[in-house]
JSON list of N, CA and C in Angstrom, two decimals:
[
{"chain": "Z", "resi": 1, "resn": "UNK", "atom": "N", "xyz": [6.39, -84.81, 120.53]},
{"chain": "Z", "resi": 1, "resn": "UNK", "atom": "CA", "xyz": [5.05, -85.36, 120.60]},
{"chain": "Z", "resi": 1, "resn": "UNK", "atom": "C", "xyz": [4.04, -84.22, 120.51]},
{"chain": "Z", "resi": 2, "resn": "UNK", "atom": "N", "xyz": [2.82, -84.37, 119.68]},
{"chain": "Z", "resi": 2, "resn": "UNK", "atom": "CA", "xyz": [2.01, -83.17, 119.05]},
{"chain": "Z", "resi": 2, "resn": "UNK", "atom": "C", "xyz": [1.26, -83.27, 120.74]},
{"chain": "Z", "resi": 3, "resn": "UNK", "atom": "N", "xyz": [0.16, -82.04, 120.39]},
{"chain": "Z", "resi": 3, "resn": "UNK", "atom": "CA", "xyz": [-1.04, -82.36, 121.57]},
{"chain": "Z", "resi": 3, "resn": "UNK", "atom": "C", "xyz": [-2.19, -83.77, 121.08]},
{"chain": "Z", "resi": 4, "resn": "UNK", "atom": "N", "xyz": [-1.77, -83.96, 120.01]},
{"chain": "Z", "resi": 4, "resn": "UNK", "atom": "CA", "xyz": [-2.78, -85.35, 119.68]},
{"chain": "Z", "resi": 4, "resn": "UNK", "atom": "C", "xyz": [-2.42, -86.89, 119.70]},
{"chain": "Z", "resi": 5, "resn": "UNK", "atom": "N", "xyz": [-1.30, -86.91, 119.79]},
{"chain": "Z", "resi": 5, "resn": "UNK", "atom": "CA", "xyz": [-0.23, -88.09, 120.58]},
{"chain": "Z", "resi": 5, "resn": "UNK", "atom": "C", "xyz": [-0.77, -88.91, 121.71]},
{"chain": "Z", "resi": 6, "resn": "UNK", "atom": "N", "xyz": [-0.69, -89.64, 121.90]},
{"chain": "Z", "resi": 6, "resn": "UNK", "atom": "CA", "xyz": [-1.28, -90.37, 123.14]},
{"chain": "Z", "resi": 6, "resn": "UNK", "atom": "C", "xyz": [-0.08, -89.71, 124.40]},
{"chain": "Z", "resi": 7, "resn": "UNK", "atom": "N", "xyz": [-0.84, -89.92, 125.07]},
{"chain": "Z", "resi": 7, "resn": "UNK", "atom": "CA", "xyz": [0.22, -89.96, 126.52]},
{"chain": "Z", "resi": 7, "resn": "UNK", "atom": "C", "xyz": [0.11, -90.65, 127.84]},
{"chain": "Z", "resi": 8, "resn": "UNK", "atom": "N", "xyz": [0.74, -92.13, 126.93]},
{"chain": "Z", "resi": 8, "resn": "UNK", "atom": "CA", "xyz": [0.26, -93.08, 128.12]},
{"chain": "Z", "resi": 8, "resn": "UNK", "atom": "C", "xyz": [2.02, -93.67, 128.19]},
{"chain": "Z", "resi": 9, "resn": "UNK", "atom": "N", "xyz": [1.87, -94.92, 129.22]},
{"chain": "Z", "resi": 9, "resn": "UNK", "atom": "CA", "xyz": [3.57, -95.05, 129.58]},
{"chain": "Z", "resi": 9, "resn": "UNK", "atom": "C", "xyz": [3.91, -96.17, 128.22]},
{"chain": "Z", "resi": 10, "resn": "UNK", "atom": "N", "xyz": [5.11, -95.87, 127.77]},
{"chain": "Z", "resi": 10, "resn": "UNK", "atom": "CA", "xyz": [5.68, -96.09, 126.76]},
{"chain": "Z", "resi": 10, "resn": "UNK", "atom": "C", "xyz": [5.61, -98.32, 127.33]},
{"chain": "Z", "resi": 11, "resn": "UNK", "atom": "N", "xyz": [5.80, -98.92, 126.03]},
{"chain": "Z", "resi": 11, "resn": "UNK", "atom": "CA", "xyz": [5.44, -100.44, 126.58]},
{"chain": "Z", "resi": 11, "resn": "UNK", "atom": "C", "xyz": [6.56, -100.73, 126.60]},
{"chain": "Z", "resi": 12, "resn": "UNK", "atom": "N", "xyz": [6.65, -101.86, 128.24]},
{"chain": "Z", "resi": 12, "resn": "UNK", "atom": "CA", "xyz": [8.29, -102.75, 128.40]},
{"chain": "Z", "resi": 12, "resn": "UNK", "atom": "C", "xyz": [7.49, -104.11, 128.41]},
{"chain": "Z", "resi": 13, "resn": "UNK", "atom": "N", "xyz": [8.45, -104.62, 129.07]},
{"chain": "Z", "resi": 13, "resn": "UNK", "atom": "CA", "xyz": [8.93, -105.80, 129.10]},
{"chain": "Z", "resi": 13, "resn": "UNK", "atom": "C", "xyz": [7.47, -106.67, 130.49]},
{"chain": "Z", "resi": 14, "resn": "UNK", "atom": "N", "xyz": [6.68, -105.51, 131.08]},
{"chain": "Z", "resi": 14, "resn": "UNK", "atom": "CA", "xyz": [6.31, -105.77, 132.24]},
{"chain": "Z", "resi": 14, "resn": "UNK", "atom": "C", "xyz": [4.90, -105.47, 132.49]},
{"chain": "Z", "resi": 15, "resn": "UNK", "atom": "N", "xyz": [4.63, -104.03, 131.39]},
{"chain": "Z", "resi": 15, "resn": "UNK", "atom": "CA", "xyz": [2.96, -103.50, 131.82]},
{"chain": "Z", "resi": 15, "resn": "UNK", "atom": "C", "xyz": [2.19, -103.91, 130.51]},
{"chain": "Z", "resi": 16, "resn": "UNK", "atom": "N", "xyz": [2.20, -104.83, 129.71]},
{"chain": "Z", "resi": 16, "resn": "UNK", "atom": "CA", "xyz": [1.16, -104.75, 128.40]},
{"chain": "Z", "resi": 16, "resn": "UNK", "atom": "C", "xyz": [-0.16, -104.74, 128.87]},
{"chain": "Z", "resi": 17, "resn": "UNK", "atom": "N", "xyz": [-0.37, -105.09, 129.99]},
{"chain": "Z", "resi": 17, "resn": "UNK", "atom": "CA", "xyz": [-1.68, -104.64, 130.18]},
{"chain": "Z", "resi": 17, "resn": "UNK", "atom": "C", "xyz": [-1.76, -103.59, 130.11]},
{"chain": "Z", "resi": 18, "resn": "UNK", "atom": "N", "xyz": [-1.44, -102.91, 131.22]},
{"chain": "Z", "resi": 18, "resn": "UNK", "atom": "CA", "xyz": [-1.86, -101.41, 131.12]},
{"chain": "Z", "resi": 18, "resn": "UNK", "atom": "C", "xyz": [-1.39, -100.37, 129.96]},
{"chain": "Z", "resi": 19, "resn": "UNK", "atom": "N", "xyz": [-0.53, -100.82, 129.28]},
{"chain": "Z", "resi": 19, "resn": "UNK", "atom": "CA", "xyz": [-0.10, -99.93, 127.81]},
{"chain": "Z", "resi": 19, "resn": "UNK", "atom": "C", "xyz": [-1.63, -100.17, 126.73]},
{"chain": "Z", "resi": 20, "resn": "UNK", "atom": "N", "xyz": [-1.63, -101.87, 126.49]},
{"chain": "Z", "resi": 20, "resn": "UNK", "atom": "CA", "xyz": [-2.92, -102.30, 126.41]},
{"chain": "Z", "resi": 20, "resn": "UNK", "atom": "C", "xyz": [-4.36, -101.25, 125.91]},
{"chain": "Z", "resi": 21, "resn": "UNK", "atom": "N", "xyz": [-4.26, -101.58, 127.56]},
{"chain": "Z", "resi": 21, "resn": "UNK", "atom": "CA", "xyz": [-5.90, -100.50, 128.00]},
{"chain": "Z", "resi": 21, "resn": "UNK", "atom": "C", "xyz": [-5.81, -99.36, 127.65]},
{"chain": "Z", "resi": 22, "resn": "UNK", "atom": "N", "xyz": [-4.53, -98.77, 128.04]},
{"chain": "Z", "resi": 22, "resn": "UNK", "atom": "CA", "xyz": [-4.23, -96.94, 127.61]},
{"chain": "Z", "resi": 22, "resn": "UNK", "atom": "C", "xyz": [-4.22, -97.11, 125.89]},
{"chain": "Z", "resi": 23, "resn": "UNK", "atom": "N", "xyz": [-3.89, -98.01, 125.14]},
{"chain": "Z", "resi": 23, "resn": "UNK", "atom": "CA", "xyz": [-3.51, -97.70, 123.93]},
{"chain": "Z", "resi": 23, "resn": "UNK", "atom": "C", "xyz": [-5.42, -97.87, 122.95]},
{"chain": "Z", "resi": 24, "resn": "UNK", "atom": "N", "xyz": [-6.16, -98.93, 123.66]},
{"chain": "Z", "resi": 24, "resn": "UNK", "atom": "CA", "xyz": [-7.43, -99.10, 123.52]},
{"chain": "Z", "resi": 24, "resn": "UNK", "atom": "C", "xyz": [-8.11, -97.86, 123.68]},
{"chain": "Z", "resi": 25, "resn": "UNK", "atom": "N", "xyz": [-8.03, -97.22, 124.67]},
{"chain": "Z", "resi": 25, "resn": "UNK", "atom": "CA", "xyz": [-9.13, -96.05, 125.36]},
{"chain": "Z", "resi": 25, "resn": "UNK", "atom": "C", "xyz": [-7.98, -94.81, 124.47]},
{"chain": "Z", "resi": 26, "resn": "UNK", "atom": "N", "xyz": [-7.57, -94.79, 124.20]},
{"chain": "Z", "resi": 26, "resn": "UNK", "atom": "CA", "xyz": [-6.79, -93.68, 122.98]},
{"chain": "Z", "resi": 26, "resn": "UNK", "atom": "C", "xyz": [-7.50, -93.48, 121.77]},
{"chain": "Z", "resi": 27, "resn": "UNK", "atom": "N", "xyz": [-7.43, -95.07, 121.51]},
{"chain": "Z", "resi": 27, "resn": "UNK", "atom": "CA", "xyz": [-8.08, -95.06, 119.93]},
{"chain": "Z", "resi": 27, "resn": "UNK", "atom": "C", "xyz": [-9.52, -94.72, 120.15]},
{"chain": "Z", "resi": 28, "resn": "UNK", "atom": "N", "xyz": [-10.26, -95.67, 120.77]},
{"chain": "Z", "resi": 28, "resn": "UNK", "atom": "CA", "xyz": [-11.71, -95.20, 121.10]},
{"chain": "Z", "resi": 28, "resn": "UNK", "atom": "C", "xyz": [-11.65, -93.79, 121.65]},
{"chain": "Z", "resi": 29, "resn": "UNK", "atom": "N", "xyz": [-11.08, -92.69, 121.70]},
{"chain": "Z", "resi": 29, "resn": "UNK", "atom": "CA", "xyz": [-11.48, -91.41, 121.66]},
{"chain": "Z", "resi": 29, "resn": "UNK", "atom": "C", "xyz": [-11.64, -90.48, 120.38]},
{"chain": "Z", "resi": 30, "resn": "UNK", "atom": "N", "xyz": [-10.53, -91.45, 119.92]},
{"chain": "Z", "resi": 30, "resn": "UNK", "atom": "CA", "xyz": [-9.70, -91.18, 118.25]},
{"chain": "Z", "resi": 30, "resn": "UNK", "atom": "C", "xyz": [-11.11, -91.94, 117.31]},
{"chain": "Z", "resi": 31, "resn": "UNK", "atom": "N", "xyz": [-12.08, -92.65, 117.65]},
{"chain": "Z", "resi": 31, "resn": "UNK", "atom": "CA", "xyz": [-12.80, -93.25, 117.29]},
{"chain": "Z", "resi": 31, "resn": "UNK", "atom": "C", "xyz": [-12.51, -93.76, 116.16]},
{"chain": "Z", "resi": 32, "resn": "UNK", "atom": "N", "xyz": [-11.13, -94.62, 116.71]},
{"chain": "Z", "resi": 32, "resn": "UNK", "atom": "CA", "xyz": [-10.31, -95.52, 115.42]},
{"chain": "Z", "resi": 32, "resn": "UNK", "atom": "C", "xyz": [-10.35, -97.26, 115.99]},
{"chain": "Z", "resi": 33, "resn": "UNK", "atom": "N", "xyz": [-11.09, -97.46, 117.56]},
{"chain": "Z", "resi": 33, "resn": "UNK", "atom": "CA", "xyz": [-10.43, -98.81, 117.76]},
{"chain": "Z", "resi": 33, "resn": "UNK", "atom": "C", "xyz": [-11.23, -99.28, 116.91]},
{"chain": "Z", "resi": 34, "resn": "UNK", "atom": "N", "xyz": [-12.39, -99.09, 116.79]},
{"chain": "Z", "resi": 34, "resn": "UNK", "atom": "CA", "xyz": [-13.25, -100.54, 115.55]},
{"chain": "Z", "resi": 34, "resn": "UNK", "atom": "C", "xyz": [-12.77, -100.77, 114.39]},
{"chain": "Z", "resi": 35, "resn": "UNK", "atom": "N", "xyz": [-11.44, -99.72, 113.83]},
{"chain": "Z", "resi": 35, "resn": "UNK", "atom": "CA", "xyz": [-11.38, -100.25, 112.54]},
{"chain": "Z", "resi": 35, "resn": "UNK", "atom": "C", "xyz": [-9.70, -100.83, 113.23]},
{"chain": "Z", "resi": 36, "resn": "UNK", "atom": "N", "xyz": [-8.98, -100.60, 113.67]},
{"chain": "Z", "resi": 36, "resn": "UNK", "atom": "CA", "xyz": [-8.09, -101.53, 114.42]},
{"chain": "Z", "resi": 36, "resn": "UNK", "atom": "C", "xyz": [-8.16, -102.81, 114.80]},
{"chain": "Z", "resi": 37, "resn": "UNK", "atom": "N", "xyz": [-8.84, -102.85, 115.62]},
{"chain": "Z", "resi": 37, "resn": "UNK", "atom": "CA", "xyz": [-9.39, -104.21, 116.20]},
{"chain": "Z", "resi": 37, "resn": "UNK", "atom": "C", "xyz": [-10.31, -104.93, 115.46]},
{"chain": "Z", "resi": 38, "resn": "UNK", "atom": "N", "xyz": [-10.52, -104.36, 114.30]},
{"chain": "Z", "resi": 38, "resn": "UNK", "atom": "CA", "xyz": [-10.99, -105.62, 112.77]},
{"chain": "Z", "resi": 38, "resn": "UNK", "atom": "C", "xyz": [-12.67, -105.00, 112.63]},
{"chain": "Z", "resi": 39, "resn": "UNK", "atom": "N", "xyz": [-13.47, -104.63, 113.84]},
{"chain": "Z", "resi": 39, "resn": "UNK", "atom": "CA", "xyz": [-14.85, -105.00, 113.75]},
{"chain": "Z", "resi": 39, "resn": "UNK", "atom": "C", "xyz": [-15.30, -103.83, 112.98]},
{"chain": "Z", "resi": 40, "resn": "UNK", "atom": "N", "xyz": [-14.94, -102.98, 112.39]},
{"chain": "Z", "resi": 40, "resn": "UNK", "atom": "CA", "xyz": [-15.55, -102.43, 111.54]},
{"chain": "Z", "resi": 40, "resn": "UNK", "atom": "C", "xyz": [-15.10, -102.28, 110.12]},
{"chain": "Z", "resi": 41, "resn": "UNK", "atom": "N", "xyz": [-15.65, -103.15, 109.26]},
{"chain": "Z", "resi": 41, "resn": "UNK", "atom": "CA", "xyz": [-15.00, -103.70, 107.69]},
{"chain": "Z", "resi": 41, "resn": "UNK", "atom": "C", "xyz": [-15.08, -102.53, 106.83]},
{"chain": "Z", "resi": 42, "resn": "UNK", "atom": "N", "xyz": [-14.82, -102.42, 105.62]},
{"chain": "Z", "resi": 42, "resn": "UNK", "atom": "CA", "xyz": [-15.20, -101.22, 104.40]},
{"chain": "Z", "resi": 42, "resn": "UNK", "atom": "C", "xyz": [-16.85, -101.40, 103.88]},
{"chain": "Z", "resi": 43, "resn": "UNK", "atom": "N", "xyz": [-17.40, -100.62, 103.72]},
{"chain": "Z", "resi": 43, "resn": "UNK", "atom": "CA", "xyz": [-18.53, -100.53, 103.42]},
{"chain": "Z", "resi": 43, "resn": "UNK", "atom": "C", "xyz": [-18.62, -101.30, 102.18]},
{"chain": "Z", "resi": 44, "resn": "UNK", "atom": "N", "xyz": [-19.38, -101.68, 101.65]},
{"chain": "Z", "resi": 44, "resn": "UNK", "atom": "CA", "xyz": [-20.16, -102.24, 100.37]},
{"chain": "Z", "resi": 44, "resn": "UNK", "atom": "C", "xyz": [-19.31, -101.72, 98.88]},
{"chain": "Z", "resi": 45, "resn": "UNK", "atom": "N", "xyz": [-20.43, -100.69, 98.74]},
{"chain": "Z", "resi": 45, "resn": "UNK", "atom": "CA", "xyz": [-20.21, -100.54, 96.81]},
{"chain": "Z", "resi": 45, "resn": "UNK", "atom": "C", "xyz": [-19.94, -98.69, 96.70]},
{"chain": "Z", "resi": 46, "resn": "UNK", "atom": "N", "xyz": [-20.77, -98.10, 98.25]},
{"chain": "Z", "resi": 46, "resn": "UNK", "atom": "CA", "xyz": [-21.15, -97.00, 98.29]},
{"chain": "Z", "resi": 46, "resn": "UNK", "atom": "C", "xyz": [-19.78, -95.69, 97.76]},
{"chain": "Z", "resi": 47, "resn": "UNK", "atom": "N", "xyz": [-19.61, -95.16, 96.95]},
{"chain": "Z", "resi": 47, "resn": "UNK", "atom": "CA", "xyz": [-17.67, -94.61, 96.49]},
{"chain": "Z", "resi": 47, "resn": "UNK", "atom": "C", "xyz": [-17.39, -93.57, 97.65]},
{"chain": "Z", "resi": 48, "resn": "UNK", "atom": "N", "xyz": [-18.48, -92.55, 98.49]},
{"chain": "Z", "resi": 48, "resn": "UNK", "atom": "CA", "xyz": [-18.31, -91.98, 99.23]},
{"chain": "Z", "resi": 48, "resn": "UNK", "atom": "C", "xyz": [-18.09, -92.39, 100.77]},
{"chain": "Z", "resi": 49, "resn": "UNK", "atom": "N", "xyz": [-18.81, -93.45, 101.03]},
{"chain": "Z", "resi": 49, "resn": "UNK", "atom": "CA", "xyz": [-18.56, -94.68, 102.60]},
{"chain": "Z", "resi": 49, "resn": "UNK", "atom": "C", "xyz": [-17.32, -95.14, 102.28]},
{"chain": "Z", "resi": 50, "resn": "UNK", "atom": "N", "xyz": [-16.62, -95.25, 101.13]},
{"chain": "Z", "resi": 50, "resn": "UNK", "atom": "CA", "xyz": [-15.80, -96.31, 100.97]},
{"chain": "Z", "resi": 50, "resn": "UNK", "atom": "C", "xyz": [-14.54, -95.30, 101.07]},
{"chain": "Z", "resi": 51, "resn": "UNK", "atom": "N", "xyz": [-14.42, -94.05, 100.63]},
{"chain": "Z", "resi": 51, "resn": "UNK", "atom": "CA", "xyz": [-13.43, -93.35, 100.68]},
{"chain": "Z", "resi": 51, "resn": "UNK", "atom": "C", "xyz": [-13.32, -92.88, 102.23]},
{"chain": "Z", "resi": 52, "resn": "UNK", "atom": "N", "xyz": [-14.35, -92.59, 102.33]},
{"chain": "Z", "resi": 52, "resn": "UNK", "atom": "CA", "xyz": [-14.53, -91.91, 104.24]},
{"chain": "Z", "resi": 52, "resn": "UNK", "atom": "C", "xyz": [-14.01, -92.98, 104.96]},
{"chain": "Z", "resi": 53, "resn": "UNK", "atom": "N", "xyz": [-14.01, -94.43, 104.57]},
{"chain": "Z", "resi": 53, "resn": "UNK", "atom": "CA", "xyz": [-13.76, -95.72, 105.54]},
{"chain": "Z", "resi": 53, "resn": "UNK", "atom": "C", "xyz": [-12.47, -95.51, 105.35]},
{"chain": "Z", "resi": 54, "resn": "UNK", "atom": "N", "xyz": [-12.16, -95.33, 104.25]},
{"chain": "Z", "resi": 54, "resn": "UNK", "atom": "CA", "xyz": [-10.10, -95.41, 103.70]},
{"chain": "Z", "resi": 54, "resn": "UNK", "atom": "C", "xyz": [-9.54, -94.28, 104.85]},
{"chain": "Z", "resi": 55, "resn": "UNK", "atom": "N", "xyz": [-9.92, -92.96, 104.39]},
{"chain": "Z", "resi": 55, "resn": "UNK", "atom": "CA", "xyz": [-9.43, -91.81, 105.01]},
{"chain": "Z", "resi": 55, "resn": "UNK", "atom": "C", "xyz": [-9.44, -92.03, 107.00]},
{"chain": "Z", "resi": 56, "resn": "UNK", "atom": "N", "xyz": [-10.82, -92.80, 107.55]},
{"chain": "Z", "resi": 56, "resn": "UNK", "atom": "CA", "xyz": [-10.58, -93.36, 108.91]},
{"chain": "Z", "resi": 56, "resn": "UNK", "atom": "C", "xyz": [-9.21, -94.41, 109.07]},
{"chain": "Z", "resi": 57, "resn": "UNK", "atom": "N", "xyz": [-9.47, -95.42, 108.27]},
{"chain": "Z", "resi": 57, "resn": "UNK", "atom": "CA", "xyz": [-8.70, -96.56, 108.07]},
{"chain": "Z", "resi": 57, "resn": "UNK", "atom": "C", "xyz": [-6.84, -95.92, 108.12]},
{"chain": "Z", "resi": 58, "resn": "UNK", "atom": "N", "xyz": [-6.55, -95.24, 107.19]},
{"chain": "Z", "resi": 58, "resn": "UNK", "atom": "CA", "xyz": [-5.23, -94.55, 107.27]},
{"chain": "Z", "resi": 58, "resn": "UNK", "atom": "C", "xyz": [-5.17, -93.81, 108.32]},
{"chain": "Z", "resi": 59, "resn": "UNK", "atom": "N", "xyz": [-5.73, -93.50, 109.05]},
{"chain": "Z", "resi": 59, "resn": "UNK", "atom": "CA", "xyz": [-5.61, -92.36, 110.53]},
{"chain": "Z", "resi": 59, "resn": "UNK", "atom": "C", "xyz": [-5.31, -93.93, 111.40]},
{"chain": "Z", "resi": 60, "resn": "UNK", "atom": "N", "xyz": [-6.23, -94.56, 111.51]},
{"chain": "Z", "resi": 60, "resn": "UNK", "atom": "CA", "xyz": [-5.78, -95.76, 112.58]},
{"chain": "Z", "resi": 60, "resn": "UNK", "atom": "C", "xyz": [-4.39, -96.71, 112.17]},
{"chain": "Z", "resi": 61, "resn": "UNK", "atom": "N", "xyz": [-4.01, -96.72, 110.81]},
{"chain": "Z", "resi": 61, "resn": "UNK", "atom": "CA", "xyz": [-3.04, -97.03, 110.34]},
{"chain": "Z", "resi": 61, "resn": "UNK", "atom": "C", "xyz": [-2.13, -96.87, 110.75]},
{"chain": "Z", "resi": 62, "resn": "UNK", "atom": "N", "xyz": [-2.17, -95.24, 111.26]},
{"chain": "Z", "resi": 62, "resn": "UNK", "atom": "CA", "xyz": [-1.17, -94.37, 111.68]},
{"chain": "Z", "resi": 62, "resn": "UNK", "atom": "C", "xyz": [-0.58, -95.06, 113.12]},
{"chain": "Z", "resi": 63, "resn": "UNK", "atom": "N", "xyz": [-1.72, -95.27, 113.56]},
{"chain": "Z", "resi": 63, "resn": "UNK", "atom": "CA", "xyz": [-1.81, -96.02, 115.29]},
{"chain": "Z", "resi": 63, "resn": "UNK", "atom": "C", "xyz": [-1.25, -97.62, 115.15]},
{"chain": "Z", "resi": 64, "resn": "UNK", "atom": "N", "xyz": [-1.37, -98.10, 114.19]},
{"chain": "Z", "resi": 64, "resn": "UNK", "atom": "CA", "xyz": [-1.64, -99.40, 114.35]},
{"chain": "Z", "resi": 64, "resn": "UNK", "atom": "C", "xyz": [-0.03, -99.92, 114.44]},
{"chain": "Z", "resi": 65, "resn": "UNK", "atom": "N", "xyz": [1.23, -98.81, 113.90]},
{"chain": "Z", "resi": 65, "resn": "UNK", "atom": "CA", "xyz": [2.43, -99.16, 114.10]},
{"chain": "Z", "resi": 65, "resn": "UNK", "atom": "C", "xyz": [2.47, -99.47, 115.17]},
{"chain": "Z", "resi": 66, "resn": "UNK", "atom": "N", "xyz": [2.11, -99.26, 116.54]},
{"chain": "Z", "resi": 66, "resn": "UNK", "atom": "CA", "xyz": [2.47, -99.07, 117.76]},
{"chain": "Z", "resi": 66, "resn": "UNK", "atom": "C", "xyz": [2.02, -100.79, 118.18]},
{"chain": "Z", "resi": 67, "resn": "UNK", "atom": "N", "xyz": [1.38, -101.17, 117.75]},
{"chain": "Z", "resi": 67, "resn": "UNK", "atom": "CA", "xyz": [1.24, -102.75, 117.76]},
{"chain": "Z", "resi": 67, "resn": "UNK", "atom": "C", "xyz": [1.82, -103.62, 117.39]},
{"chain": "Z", "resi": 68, "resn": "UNK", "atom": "N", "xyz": [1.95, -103.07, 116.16]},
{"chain": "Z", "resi": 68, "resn": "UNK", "atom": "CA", "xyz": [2.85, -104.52, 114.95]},
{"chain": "Z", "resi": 68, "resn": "UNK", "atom": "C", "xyz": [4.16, -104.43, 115.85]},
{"chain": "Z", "resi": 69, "resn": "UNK", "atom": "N", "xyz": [4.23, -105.88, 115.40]},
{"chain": "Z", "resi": 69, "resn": "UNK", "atom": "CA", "xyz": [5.64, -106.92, 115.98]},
{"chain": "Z", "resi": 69, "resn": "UNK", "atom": "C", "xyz": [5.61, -106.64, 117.80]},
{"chain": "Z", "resi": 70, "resn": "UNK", "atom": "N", "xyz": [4.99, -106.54, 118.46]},
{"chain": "Z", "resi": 70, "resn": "UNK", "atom": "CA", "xyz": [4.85, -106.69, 119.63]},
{"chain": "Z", "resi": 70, "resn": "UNK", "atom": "C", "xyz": [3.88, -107.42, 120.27]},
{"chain": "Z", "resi": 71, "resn": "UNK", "atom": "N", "xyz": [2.30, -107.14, 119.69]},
{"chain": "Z", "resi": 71, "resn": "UNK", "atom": "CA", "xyz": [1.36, -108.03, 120.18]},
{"chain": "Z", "resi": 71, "resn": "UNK", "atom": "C", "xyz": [1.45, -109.81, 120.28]},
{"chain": "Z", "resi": 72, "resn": "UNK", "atom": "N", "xyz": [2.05, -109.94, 119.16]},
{"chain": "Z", "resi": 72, "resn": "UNK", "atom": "CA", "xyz": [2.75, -111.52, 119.15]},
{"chain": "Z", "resi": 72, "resn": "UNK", "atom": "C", "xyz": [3.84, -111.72, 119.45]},
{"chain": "Z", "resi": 73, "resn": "UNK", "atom": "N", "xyz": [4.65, -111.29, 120.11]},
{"chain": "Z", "resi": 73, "resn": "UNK", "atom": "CA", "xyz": [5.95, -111.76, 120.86]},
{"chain": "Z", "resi": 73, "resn": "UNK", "atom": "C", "xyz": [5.79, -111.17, 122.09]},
{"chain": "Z", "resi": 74, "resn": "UNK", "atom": "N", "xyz": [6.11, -112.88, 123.13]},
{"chain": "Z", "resi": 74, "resn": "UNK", "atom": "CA", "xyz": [5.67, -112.80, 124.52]},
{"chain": "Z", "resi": 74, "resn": "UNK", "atom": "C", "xyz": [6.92, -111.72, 125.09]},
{"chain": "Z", "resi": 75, "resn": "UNK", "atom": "N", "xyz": [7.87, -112.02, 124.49]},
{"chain": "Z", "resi": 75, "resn": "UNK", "atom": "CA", "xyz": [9.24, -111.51, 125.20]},
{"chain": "Z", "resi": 75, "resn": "UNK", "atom": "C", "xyz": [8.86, -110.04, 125.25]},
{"chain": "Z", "resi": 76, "resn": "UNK", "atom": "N", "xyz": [8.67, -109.27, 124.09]},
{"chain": "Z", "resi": 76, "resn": "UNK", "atom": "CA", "xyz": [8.67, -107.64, 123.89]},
{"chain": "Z", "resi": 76, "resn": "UNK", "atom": "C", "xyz": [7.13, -107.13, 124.74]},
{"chain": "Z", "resi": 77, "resn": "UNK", "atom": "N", "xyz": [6.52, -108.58, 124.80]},
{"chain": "Z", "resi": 77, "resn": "UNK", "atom": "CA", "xyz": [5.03, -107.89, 125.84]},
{"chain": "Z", "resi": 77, "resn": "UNK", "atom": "C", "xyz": [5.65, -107.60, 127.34]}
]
């Protein structure tokens, strides 16, 4: 694990909350949750907003494994 890794407790069967919150307040430092959590879309027409949005977008990408196939199954929450 780099020094830029999160270091919060790995998710079971028991804390999704608190993996949750730690995995939220990660990204918002990473100033990646808005494009995670949907609310910040790709810019317009602009070729330089739009590449800068991609290049954010693939950094949270990076994060966003840590979600898929867990947020929707109660069992693995």
């Amino acid at each position: 694990m780099s020094d830029s890794d999160p270091k919060f407790h790995p998710l079971s069967g028991t804390n999704y909350p608190q993996w949750s919150g730690e995995m939220q307040a990660w990204l918002m430092t990473k100033g990646l949750w808005r494009l995670v959590s949907g609310a910040e879309k790709c810019p317009g027409t602009d070729t330089e907003a739009i590449e800068k949005w991609e290049l954010r977008a693939e950094k949270a990408a990076e994060q966003r494994i840590h979600l898929d196939g867990i947020i929707d199954d109660p069992v693995k929450i």
